[in-house]
mmCIF file of C-alpha atoms in Angstrom:
data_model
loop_
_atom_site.group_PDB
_atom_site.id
_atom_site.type_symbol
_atom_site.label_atom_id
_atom_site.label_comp_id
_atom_site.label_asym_id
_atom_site.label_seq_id
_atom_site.Cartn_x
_atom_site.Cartn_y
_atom_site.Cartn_z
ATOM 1 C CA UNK H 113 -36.309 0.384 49.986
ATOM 2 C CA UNK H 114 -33.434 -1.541 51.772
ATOM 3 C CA UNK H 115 -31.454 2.032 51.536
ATOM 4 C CA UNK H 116 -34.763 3.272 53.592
ATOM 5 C CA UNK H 117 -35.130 0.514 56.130
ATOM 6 C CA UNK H 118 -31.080 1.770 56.758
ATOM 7 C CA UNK H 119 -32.069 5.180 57.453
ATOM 8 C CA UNK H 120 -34.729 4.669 59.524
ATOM 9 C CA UNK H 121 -33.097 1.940 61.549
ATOM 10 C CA UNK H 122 -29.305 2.708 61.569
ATOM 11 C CA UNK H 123 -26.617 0.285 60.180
ATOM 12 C CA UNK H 124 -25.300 -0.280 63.448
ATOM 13 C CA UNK H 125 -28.934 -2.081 64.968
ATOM 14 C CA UNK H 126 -29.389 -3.697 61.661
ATOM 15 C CA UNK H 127 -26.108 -5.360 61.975
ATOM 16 C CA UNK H 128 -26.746 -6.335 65.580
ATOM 17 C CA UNK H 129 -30.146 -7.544 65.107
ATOM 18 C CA UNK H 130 -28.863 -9.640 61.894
ATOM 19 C CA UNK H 131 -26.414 -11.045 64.483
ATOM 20 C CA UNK H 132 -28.921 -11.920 66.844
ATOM 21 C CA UNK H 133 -31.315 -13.576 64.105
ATOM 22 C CA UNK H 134 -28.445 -15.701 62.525
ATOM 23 C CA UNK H 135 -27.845 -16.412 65.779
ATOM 24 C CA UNK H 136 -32.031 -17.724 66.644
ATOM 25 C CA UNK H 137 -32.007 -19.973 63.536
ATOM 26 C CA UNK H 138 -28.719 -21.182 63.514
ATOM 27 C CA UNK H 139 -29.731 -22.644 67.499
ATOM 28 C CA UNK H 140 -33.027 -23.743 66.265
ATOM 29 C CA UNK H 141 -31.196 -26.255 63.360
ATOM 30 C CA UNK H 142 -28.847 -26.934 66.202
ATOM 31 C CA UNK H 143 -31.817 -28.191 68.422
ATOM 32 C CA UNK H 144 -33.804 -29.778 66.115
ATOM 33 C CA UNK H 145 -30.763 -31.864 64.726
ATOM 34 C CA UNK H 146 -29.395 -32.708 67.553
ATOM 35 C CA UNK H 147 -32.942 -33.768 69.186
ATOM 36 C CA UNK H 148 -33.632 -35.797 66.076
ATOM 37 C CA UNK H 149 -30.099 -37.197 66.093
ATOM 38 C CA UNK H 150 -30.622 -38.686 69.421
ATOM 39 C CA UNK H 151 -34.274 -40.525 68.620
ATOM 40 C CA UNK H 152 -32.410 -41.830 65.632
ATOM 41 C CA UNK H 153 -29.842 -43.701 67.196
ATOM 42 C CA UNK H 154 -32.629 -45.543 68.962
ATOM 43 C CA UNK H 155 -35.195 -45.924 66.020
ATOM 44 C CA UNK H 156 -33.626 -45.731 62.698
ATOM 45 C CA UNK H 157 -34.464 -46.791 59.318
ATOM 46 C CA UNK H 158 -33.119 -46.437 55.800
ATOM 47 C CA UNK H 159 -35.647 -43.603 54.522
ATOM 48 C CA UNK H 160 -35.154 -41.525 58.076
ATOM 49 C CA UNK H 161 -31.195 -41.258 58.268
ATOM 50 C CA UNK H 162 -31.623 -40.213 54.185
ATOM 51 C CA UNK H 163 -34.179 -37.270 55.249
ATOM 52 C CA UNK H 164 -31.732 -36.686 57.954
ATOM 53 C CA UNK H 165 -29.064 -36.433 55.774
ATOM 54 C CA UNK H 166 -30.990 -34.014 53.668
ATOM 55 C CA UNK H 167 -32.653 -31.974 56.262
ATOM 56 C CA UNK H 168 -28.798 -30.992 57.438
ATOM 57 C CA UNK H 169 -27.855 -30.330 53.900
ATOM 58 C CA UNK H 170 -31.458 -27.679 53.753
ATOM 59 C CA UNK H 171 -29.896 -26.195 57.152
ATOM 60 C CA UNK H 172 -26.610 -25.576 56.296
ATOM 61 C CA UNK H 173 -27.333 -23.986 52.592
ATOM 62 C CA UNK H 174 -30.144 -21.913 54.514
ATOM 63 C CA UNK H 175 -27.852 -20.673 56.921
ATOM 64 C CA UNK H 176 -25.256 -19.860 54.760
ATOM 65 C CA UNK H 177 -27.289 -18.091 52.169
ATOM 66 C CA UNK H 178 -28.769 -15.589 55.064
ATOM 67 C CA UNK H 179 -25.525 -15.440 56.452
ATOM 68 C CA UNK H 180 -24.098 -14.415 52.975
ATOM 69 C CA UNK H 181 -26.926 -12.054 52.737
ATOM 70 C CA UNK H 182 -26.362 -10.597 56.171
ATOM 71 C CA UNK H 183 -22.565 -9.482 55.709
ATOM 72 C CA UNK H 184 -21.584 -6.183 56.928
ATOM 73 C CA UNK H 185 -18.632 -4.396 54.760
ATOM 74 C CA UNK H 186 -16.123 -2.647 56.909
ATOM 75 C CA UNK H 187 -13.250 -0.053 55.916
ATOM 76 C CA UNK H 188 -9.636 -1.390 56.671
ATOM 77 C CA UNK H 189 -10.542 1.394 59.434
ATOM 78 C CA UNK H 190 -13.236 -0.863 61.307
ATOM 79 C CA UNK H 191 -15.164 1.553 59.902
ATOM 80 C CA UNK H 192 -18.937 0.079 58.304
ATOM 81 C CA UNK H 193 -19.552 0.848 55.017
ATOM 82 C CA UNK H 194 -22.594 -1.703 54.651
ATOM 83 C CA UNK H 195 -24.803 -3.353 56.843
ATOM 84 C CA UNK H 196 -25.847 -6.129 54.674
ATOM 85 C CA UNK H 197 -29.478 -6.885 54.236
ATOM 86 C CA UNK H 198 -31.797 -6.317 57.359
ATOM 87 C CA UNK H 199 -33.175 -10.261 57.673
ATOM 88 C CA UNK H 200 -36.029 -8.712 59.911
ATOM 89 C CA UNK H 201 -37.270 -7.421 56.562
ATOM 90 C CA UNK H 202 -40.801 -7.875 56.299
ATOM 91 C CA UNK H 203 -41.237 -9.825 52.459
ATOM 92 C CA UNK H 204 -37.845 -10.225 51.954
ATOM 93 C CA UNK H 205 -36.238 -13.337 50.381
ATOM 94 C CA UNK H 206 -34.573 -14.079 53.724
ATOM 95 C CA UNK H 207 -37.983 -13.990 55.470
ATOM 96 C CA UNK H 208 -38.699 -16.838 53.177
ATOM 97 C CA UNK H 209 -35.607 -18.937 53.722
ATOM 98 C CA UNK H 210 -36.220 -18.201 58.073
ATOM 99 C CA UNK H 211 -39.666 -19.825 56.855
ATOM 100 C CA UNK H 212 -37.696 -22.598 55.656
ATOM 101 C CA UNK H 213 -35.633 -23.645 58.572
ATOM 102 C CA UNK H 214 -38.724 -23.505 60.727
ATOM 103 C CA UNK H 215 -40.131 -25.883 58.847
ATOM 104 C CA UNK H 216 -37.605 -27.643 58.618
ATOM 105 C CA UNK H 217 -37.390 -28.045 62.215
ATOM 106 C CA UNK H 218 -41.004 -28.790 62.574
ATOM 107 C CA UNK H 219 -41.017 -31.300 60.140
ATOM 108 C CA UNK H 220 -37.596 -33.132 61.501
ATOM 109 C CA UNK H 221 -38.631 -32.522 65.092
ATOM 110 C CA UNK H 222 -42.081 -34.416 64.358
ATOM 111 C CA UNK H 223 -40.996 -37.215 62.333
ATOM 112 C CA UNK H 224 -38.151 -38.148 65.032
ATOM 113 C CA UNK H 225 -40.971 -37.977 67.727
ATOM 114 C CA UNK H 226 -43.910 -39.509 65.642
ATOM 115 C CA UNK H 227 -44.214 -40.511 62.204
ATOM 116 C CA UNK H 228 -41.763 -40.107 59.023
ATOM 117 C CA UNK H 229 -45.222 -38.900 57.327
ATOM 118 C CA UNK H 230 -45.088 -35.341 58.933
ATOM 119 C CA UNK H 231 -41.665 -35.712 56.151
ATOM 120 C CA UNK H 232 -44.798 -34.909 53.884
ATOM 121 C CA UNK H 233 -44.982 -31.204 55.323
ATOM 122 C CA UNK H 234 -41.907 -29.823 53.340
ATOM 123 C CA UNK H 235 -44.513 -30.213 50.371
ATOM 124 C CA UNK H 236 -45.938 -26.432 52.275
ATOM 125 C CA UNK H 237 -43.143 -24.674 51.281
ATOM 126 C CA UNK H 238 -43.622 -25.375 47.180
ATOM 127 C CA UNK H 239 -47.589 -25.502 47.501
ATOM 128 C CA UNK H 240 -46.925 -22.132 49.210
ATOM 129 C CA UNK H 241 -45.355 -20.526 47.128
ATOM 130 C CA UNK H 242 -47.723 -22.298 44.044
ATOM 131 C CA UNK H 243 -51.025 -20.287 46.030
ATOM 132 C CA UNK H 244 -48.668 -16.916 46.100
ATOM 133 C CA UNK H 245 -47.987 -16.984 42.321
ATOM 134 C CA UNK H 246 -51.467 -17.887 41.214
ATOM 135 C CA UNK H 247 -52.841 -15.344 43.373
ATOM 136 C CA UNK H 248 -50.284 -12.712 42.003
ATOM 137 C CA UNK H 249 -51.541 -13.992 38.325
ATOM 138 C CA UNK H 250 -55.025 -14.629 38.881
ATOM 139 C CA UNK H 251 -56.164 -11.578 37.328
ATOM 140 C CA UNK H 252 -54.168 -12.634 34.324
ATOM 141 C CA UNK H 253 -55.590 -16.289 34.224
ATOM 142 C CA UNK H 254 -59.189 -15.505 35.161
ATOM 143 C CA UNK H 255 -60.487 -12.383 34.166
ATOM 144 C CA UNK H 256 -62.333 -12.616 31.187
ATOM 145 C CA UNK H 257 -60.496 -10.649 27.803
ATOM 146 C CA UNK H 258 -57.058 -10.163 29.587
ATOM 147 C CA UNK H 259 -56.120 -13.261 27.635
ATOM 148 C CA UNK H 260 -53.670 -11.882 25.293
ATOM 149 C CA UNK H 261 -54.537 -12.167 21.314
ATOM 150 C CA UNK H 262 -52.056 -13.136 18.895
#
């Protein structure tokens, strides 16, 4: 299907789009950290500099997995061979991990501003993906005699 998405797209826009969305999220972790960085110096605690801490470590594995997955292959010619994954890809993995800095964000961005509660948010991303799977299994769970007999 990615081989698909190629051909209708061309490697040479997927590239350049995958260029310009590294580009959007890597800014957006950018923002939000440095935003958050600045309310911290003023109003700090133990439990916010740790989240901190963490929410840079989410960013930078995030950003370097998509990157990773975005890598065009070139010929010693300059030629390209590969055009990586499209991240634009509608139910991708890397639509998932996008999902993830932006909540990210949101959640850093709101607990700097308001509360360290809205920390509580990043529980979306597993109770997410929780409704996804039961929903993809439901039939399996629920339906009456597709229990399996041993």
């Amino acid at each position: 299907s990615a081989e698909r998405k190629t051909r209708h797209k061309g490697a040479k826009q997927i590239v350049e789009e995958n260029v310009t969305t590294l580009s959007f999220y890597r800014n957006m972790a950018i923002g939000a950290n440095a935003l958050s960085l600045i309310i911290l110096v003023f109003y700090h605690s133990t439990i916010s500099i740790v989240l901190y801490l963490f929410s840079c470590i989410i960013y930078i594995a995030a950003y370097q997995f998509i990157a990773y997955m975005a890598r065009a292959k070139y010929t010693e010619t300059g030629q390209l061979l590969d055009s990586g994954v499209d991240l634009n890809m509608e139910g991708g993995i890397a639509e998932h991990v996008k999902d993830i800095v932006i909540l990210t964000s949101g959640c850093q961005l709101l607990s700097a501003a308001i509360s360290n509660y809205f920390w509580l948010l990043w529980l979306l991303a597993p109770i997410r993906r929780g409704l996804d799977c039961l929903e993809e299994h439901s039939p399996a769970i629920f339906l009456p005699g597709s229990a399996r007999t041993t």
